[in-house]
PDB file of C-alpha atoms and ligand atoms in Angstrom:
ATOM      1  CA  UNK W   1       6.579 -25.794   6.619  1.00 71.00           C
ATOM      2  CA  UNK W   2       6.265 -23.365   9.805  1.00 92.00           C
ATOM      3  CA  UNK W   3       5.165 -20.108   8.848  1.00 97.00           C
ATOM      4  CA  UNK W   4       6.742 -17.295  11.325  1.00 97.00           C
ATOM      5  CA  UNK W   5       5.336 -14.109   9.882  1.00 98.00           C
ATOM      6  CA  UNK W   6       3.207 -12.578   7.588  1.00 98.00           C
ATOM      7  CA  UNK W   7       3.717  -9.226   5.572  1.00 98.00           C
ATOM      8  CA  UNK W   8       0.626  -7.668   4.068  1.00 98.00           C
ATOM      9  CA  UNK W   9      -0.570  -5.703   1.832  1.00 98.00           C
ATOM     10  CA  UNK W  10      -1.910  -3.136   2.236  1.00 98.00           C
ATOM     11  CA  UNK W  11      -3.650  -1.282  -1.447  1.00 98.00           C
ATOM     12  CA  UNK W  12      -6.113  -3.489  -2.724  1.00 97.00           C
ATOM     13  CA  UNK W  13      -5.545  -5.991   0.424  1.00 98.00           C
ATOM     14  CA  UNK W  14      -6.835  -4.138   3.992  1.00 98.00           C
ATOM     15  CA  UNK W  15      -8.158  -1.234   2.371  1.00 98.00           C
ATOM     16  CA  UNK W  16      -9.019   0.286  -0.881  1.00 96.00           C
ATOM     17  CA  UNK W  17      -6.407   1.347  -2.454  1.00 95.00           C
ATOM     18  CA  UNK W  18      -4.962   4.869  -1.456  1.00 94.00           C
ATOM     19  CA  UNK W  19      -3.623   6.848  -5.372  1.00 96.00           C
ATOM     20  CA  UNK W  20      -4.513   4.814  -7.443  1.00 95.00           C
ATOM     21  CA  UNK W  21      -5.735   4.411 -11.089  1.00 95.00           C
ATOM     22  CA  UNK W  22      -9.482   4.621  -9.734  1.00 95.00           C
ATOM     23  CA  UNK W  23      -8.813   6.394  -7.154  1.00 96.00           C
ATOM     24  CA  UNK W  24      -6.509   9.802  -9.212  1.00 97.00           C
ATOM     25  CA  UNK W  25      -9.596   8.994 -12.007  1.00 97.00           C
ATOM     26  CA  UNK W  26     -12.696  10.220  -9.360  1.00 97.00           C
ATOM     27  CA  UNK W  27     -10.558  12.984  -7.953  1.00 98.00           C
ATOM     28  CA  UNK W  28      -9.700  13.858 -11.791  1.00 97.00           C
ATOM     29  CA  UNK W  29     -12.848  14.377 -12.492  1.00 97.00           C
ATOM     30  CA  UNK W  30     -14.677  16.085  -9.537  1.00 97.00           C
ATOM     31  CA  UNK W  31     -11.675  18.816  -9.802  1.00 98.00           C
ATOM     32  CA  UNK W  32     -12.488  19.050 -13.553  1.00 97.00           C
ATOM     33  CA  UNK W  33      -9.041  18.874 -13.743  1.00 98.00           C
ATOM     34  CA  UNK W  34      -7.375  17.796 -17.397  1.00 97.00           C
ATOM     35  CA  UNK W  35      -6.932  14.170 -16.937  1.00 97.00           C
ATOM     36  CA  UNK W  36      -3.069  13.443 -19.611  1.00 98.00           C
ATOM     37  CA  UNK W  37      -2.478  16.462 -18.494  1.00 97.00           C
ATOM     38  CA  UNK W  38      -2.568  15.286 -15.072  1.00 98.00           C
ATOM     39  CA  UNK W  39      -1.826  11.671 -15.747  1.00 98.00           C
ATOM     40  CA  UNK W  40       2.051  13.483 -17.584  1.00 98.00           C
ATOM     41  CA  UNK W  41       3.019  14.652 -14.650  1.00 98.00           C
ATOM     42  CA  UNK W  42       1.977  11.704 -12.210  1.00 98.00           C
ATOM     43  CA  UNK W  43       3.828   9.052 -13.619  1.00 98.00           C
ATOM     44  CA  UNK W  44       6.955  10.839 -13.712  1.00 97.00           C
ATOM     45  CA  UNK W  45       6.776  11.899  -9.999  1.00 98.00           C
ATOM     46  CA  UNK W  46       4.391   9.480  -8.527  1.00 98.00           C
ATOM     47  CA  UNK W  47       7.739   6.883  -7.871  1.00 97.00           C
ATOM     48  CA  UNK W  48       9.788   9.898  -5.506  1.00 97.00           C
ATOM     49  CA  UNK W  49       6.593  10.418  -3.627  1.00 98.00           C
ATOM     50  CA  UNK W  50       6.439   6.359  -2.798  1.00 98.00           C
ATOM     51  CA  UNK W  51      10.041   5.949  -2.326  1.00 98.00           C
ATOM     52  CA  UNK W  52       9.748   8.537   0.250  1.00 97.00           C
ATOM     53  CA  UNK W  53      11.738  11.257  -1.782  1.00 97.00           C
ATOM     54  CA  UNK W  54       9.008  13.704  -1.999  1.00 96.00           C
ATOM     55  CA  UNK W  55       6.333  15.372   0.087  1.00 96.00           C
ATOM     56  CA  UNK W  56       3.145  14.498  -1.095  1.00 97.00           C
ATOM     57  CA  UNK W  57       3.212  19.127  -0.877  1.00 97.00           C
ATOM     58  CA  UNK W  58       5.693  18.962  -3.242  1.00 98.00           C
ATOM     59  CA  UNK W  59       3.908  16.000  -5.795  1.00 98.00           C
ATOM     60  CA  UNK W  60       0.979  18.371  -5.096  1.00 98.00           C
ATOM     61  CA  UNK W  61       3.127  21.098  -6.471  1.00 98.00           C
ATOM     62  CA  UNK W  62       4.829  19.511  -9.223  1.00 98.00           C
ATOM     63  CA  UNK W  63       1.381  17.730 -10.175  1.00 98.00           C
ATOM     64  CA  UNK W  64      -1.821  19.788  -9.812  1.00 98.00           C
ATOM     65  CA  UNK W  65      -1.042  23.357  -8.441  1.00 98.00           C
ATOM     66  CA  UNK W  66       1.734  24.163 -11.366  1.00 98.00           C
ATOM     67  CA  UNK W  67      -0.624  27.060 -12.286  1.00 97.00           C
ATOM     68  CA  UNK W  68      -3.266  28.758  -9.972  1.00 97.00           C
ATOM     69  CA  UNK W  69      -6.556  26.574  -8.947  1.00 98.00           C
ATOM     70  CA  UNK W  70     -10.173  27.886  -7.938  1.00 98.00           C
ATOM     71  CA  UNK W  71      -9.416  25.167  -4.805  1.00 98.00           C
ATOM     72  CA  UNK W  72      -6.485  24.516  -2.502  1.00 98.00           C
ATOM     73  CA  UNK W  73      -4.053  21.792  -1.675  1.00 97.00           C
ATOM     74  CA  UNK W  74      -5.558  21.316   1.295  1.00 97.00           C
ATOM     75  CA  UNK W  75      -9.089  20.927  -0.539  1.00 98.00           C
ATOM     76  CA  UNK W  76      -7.762  18.363  -2.590  1.00 98.00           C
ATOM     77  CA  UNK W  77      -5.498  16.384  -0.012  1.00 97.00           C
ATOM     78  CA  UNK W  78      -9.121  15.861   1.303  1.00 97.00           C
ATOM     79  CA  UNK W  79      -9.554  14.514  -1.412  1.00 97.00           C
ATOM     80  CA  UNK W  80      -7.484  12.098  -1.819  1.00 97.00           C
ATOM     81  CA  UNK W  81      -7.785  11.145   1.870  1.00 97.00           C
ATOM     82  CA  UNK W  82     -11.560  10.330   1.275  1.00 96.00           C
ATOM     83  CA  UNK W  83     -10.908   7.878  -0.997  1.00 96.00           C
ATOM     84  CA  UNK W  84      -9.658   5.660   1.486  1.00 96.00           C
ATOM     85  CA  UNK W  85     -12.108   2.708   2.800  1.00 97.00           C
ATOM     86  CA  UNK W  86     -11.748  -0.335   4.564  1.00 98.00           C
ATOM     87  CA  UNK W  87     -12.249  -3.910   3.910  1.00 97.00           C
ATOM     88  CA  UNK W  88     -13.832  -4.691   6.700  1.00 97.00           C
ATOM     89  CA  UNK W  89     -13.959  -8.538   6.276  1.00 97.00           C
ATOM     90  CA  UNK W  90     -10.435  -8.848   6.273  1.00 98.00           C
ATOM     91  CA  UNK W  91      -9.793  -6.192   8.312  1.00 98.00           C
ATOM     92  CA  UNK W  92     -11.006  -8.274  10.740  1.00 97.00           C
ATOM     93  CA  UNK W  93      -9.800 -11.090   9.592  1.00 97.00           C
ATOM     94  CA  UNK W  94      -6.596  -9.684   9.445  1.00 98.00           C
ATOM     95  CA  UNK W  95      -6.729  -8.855  12.967  1.00 98.00           C
ATOM     96  CA  UNK W  96      -7.903 -11.889  14.291  1.00 97.00           C
ATOM     97  CA  UNK W  97      -4.483 -13.463  12.622  1.00 97.00           C
ATOM     98  CA  UNK W  98      -2.284 -10.730  14.313  1.00 97.00           C
ATOM     99  CA  UNK W  99      -3.361 -12.445  17.649  1.00 96.00           C
ATOM    100  CA  UNK W 100      -0.755 -15.332  16.716  1.00 95.00           C
ATOM    101  CA  UNK W 101       1.000 -14.518  14.559  1.00 97.00           C
ATOM    102  CA  UNK W 102       3.940 -11.851  12.972  1.00 98.00           C
ATOM    103  CA  UNK W 103       2.907  -9.719  10.835  1.00 98.00           C
ATOM    104  CA  UNK W 104       3.700  -6.619   8.927  1.00 98.00           C
ATOM    105  CA  UNK W 105       2.426  -4.414   6.383  1.00 98.00           C
ATOM    106  CA  UNK W 106       5.203  -4.354   2.885  1.00 98.00           C
ATOM    107  CA  UNK W 107       3.583  -1.810   0.436  1.00 98.00           C
ATOM    108  CA  UNK W 108       4.206   0.744  -1.377  1.00 98.00           C
ATOM    109  CA  UNK W 109       2.755   4.158  -0.663  1.00 97.00           C
ATOM    110  CA  UNK W 110       4.230   7.620  -0.555  1.00 97.00           C
ATOM    111  CA  UNK W 111       4.340   9.042   3.713  1.00 97.00           C
ATOM    112  CA  UNK W 112       1.884  11.201   3.763  1.00 96.00           C
ATOM    113  CA  UNK W 113      -1.322   9.315   2.737  1.00 96.00           C
ATOM    114  CA  UNK W 114       0.312   6.020   4.636  1.00 98.00           C
ATOM    115  CA  UNK W 115       0.036   7.598   7.486  1.00 97.00           C
ATOM    116  CA  UNK W 116      -3.138   8.635   6.956  1.00 97.00           C
ATOM    117  CA  UNK W 117      -4.231   5.649   6.308  1.00 98.00           C
ATOM    118  CA  UNK W 118      -2.489   3.635   9.524  1.00 98.00           C
ATOM    119  CA  UNK W 119      -3.807   5.998  11.229  1.00 98.00           C
ATOM    120  CA  UNK W 120      -7.568   6.476  10.663  1.00 98.00           C
ATOM    121  CA  UNK W 121      -8.160   2.265  10.656  1.00 98.00           C
ATOM    122  CA  UNK W 122      -5.579   1.700  13.150  1.00 98.00           C
ATOM    123  CA  UNK W 123      -3.377  -0.297  11.556  1.00 98.00           C
ATOM    124  CA  UNK W 124      -0.778  -0.689  13.875  1.00 98.00           C
ATOM    125  CA  UNK W 125      -2.846  -2.527  16.368  1.00 98.00           C
ATOM    126  CA  UNK W 126      -2.671  -5.801  14.225  1.00 98.00           C
ATOM    127  CA  UNK W 127       0.747  -5.032  12.077  1.00 98.00           C
ATOM    128  CA  UNK W 128       4.025  -4.511  14.071  1.00 98.00           C
ATOM    129  CA  UNK W 129       6.376  -2.238  11.743  1.00 98.00           C
ATOM    130  CA  UNK W 130       5.795  -0.936   8.095  1.00 98.00           C
ATOM    131  CA  UNK W 131       7.587  -1.599   5.769  1.00 98.00           C
ATOM    132  CA  UNK W 132       6.415   0.848   3.771  1.00 98.00           C
ATOM    133  CA  UNK W 133       8.017   1.890  -0.200  1.00 98.00           C
ATOM    134  CA  UNK W 134       8.875   5.344   1.725  1.00 98.00           C
ATOM    135  CA  UNK W 135      10.633   4.938   4.647  1.00 98.00           C
ATOM    136  CA  UNK W 136      12.452   1.454   2.707  1.00 98.00           C
ATOM    137  CA  UNK W 137      13.095   3.571  -0.482  1.00 97.00           C
ATOM    138  CA  UNK W 138      12.495   0.947  -2.669  1.00 97.00           C
ATOM    139  CA  UNK W 139       9.062  -0.356  -4.224  1.00 98.00           C
ATOM    140  CA  UNK W 140       7.298  -3.320  -5.260  1.00 98.00           C
ATOM    141  CA  UNK W 141       7.920  -5.244  -7.065  1.00 98.00           C
ATOM    142  CA  UNK W 142      11.457  -4.983  -6.648  1.00 98.00           C
ATOM    143  CA  UNK W 143      12.986  -8.111  -5.150  1.00 98.00           C
ATOM    144  CA  UNK W 144      15.303  -6.103  -2.702  1.00 98.00           C
ATOM    145  CA  UNK W 145      12.084  -4.708  -1.072  1.00 98.00           C
ATOM    146  CA  UNK W 146      11.437  -7.624  -0.142  1.00 98.00           C
ATOM    147  CA  UNK W 147      14.187  -9.496   0.650  1.00 98.00           C
ATOM    148  CA  UNK W 148      14.633  -6.033   3.050  1.00 98.00           C
ATOM    149  CA  UNK W 149      11.446  -6.242   4.994  1.00 98.00           C
ATOM    150  CA  UNK W 150      12.764 -10.615   6.072  1.00 98.00           C
ATOM    151  CA  UNK W 151      16.042  -9.101   7.216  1.00 98.00           C
ATOM    152  CA  UNK W 152      14.310  -6.416   8.615  1.00 98.00           C
ATOM    153  CA  UNK W 153      12.608  -8.692  10.420  1.00 98.00           C
ATOM    154  CA  UNK W 154      14.290 -11.225  11.068  1.00 98.00           C
ATOM    155  CA  UNK W 155      12.578 -13.967   8.913  1.00 98.00           C
ATOM    156  CA  UNK W 156      14.047 -16.431   6.538  1.00 98.00           C
ATOM    157  CA  UNK W 157      12.493 -16.478   3.533  1.00 98.00           C
ATOM    158  CA  UNK W 158      10.384 -19.969   3.382  1.00 98.00           C
ATOM    159  CA  UNK W 159       8.605 -18.668   6.777  1.00 98.00           C
ATOM    160  CA  UNK W 160       7.457 -16.177   5.610  1.00 98.00           C
ATOM    161  CA  UNK W 161       4.385 -15.509   3.726  1.00 98.00           C
ATOM    162  CA  UNK W 162       3.380 -12.100   1.327  1.00 98.00           C
ATOM    163  CA  UNK W 163      -0.492 -11.215   0.695  1.00 98.00           C
ATOM    164  CA  UNK W 164      -0.671  -9.309  -1.703  1.00 98.00           C
ATOM    165  CA  UNK W 165      -3.617  -8.561  -4.395  1.00 98.00           C
ATOM    166  CA  UNK W 166      -1.607  -8.029  -7.520  1.00 98.00           C
ATOM    167  CA  UNK W 167      -0.052 -11.236  -9.282  1.00 98.00           C
ATOM    168  CA  UNK W 168       3.399  -9.448 -10.844  1.00 98.00           C
ATOM    169  CA  UNK W 169       3.605  -8.882  -6.179  1.00 98.00           C
ATOM    170  CA  UNK W 170       3.303 -12.366  -5.398  1.00 98.00           C
ATOM    171  CA  UNK W 171       5.913 -13.289  -8.363  1.00 98.00           C
ATOM    172  CA  UNK W 172       7.998 -10.841  -7.017  1.00 98.00           C
ATOM    173  CA  UNK W 173       8.158 -12.062  -3.870  1.00 98.00           C
ATOM    174  CA  UNK W 174       7.560 -16.234  -4.628  1.00 98.00           C
ATOM    175  CA  UNK W 175      11.316 -14.868  -6.406  1.00 98.00           C
ATOM    176  CA  UNK W 176      13.484 -14.462  -3.293  1.00 98.00           C
ATOM    177  CA  UNK W 177      11.849 -17.466  -1.785  1.00 98.00           C
ATOM    178  CA  UNK W 178       8.662 -16.635   0.540  1.00 98.00           C
ATOM    179  CA  UNK W 179       5.264 -17.525   0.008  1.00 98.00           C
ATOM    180  CA  UNK W 180       2.818 -15.710  -1.433  1.00 98.00           C
ATOM    181  CA  UNK W 181      -0.915 -15.652  -1.483  1.00 98.00           C
ATOM    182  CA  UNK W 182      -2.490 -13.868  -4.423  1.00 97.00           C
ATOM    183  CA  UNK W 183      -5.506 -12.017  -2.886  1.00 97.00           C
ATOM    184  CA  UNK W 184      -9.303 -11.862  -4.748  1.00 95.00           C
ATOM    185  CA  UNK W 185     -11.081 -11.130  -1.631  1.00 94.00           C
ATOM    186  CA  UNK W 186     -12.057 -11.707   1.823  1.00 94.00           C
ATOM    187  CA  UNK W 187     -13.379 -14.560   1.766  1.00 94.00           C
ATOM    188  CA  UNK W 188     -10.163 -17.171  -0.520  1.00 94.00           C
ATOM    189  CA  UNK W 189      -7.768 -15.678   2.617  1.00 96.00           C
ATOM    190  CA  UNK W 190      -8.651 -18.679   5.453  1.00 96.00           C
ATOM    191  CA  UNK W 191      -8.467 -21.155   2.795  1.00 96.00           C
ATOM    192  CA  UNK W 192      -4.841 -20.250   0.643  1.00 96.00           C
ATOM    193  CA  UNK W 193      -3.573 -19.287   4.482  1.00 97.00           C
ATOM    194  CA  UNK W 194      -4.304 -22.203   6.070  1.00 96.00           C
ATOM    195  CA  UNK W 195      -2.931 -24.721   3.463  1.00 96.00           C
ATOM    196  CA  UNK W 196       0.606 -22.941   4.483  1.00 96.00           C
ATOM    197  CA  UNK W 197      -0.952 -24.175   8.230  1.00 94.00           C
ATOM    198  CA  UNK W 198      -1.541 -20.474   9.027  1.00 96.00           C
ATOM    199  CA  UNK W 199      -4.605 -20.529  10.792  1.00 88.00           C
TER     200      UNK W 199
HETATM  201 MG1  LIG L 201      -2.012  -3.928  -3.715  1.00 96.72          MG
END
């Protein structure tokens, strides 16, 4: 078996999650928002945000600023961005692998936060392209998202590995014929990849 391309999830793998449950809970508490109202509104708006059909400003308008607030959208956005932290060990490993392999992202994220994260942590230095939900108009674990990523990279599923922390996303990658590694921590990754001939 020859692996020709590696596809990386970003949130929970290379970096902390962007705007997942823990990040939202932290920011909601910090700004004293009503958790249930926020959660309801978030649930309706976030798929469109992540499919790139809604801007972050529009999302914030609906989810947070539908009522007067004692803080600005800029304050809120800065707090969202501050939630993104690097996973240094995994980043170092990815940089090394990037010297020998074609690598891309295949991740769910809204446009603004995705760009912020890519730029801040210089992910473009080792990922050749970003197959992100906001650009593709599709979300993992929809198998169509994986097929589109494969097609854009021009690799066959059996020549590709998906690295993702969510079991459902790993299963979806396998459902289209890709190899997949369930990421738990940086320490386990080299061995899991080596089993696929990726060193
Ligand atoms: Mg993830």
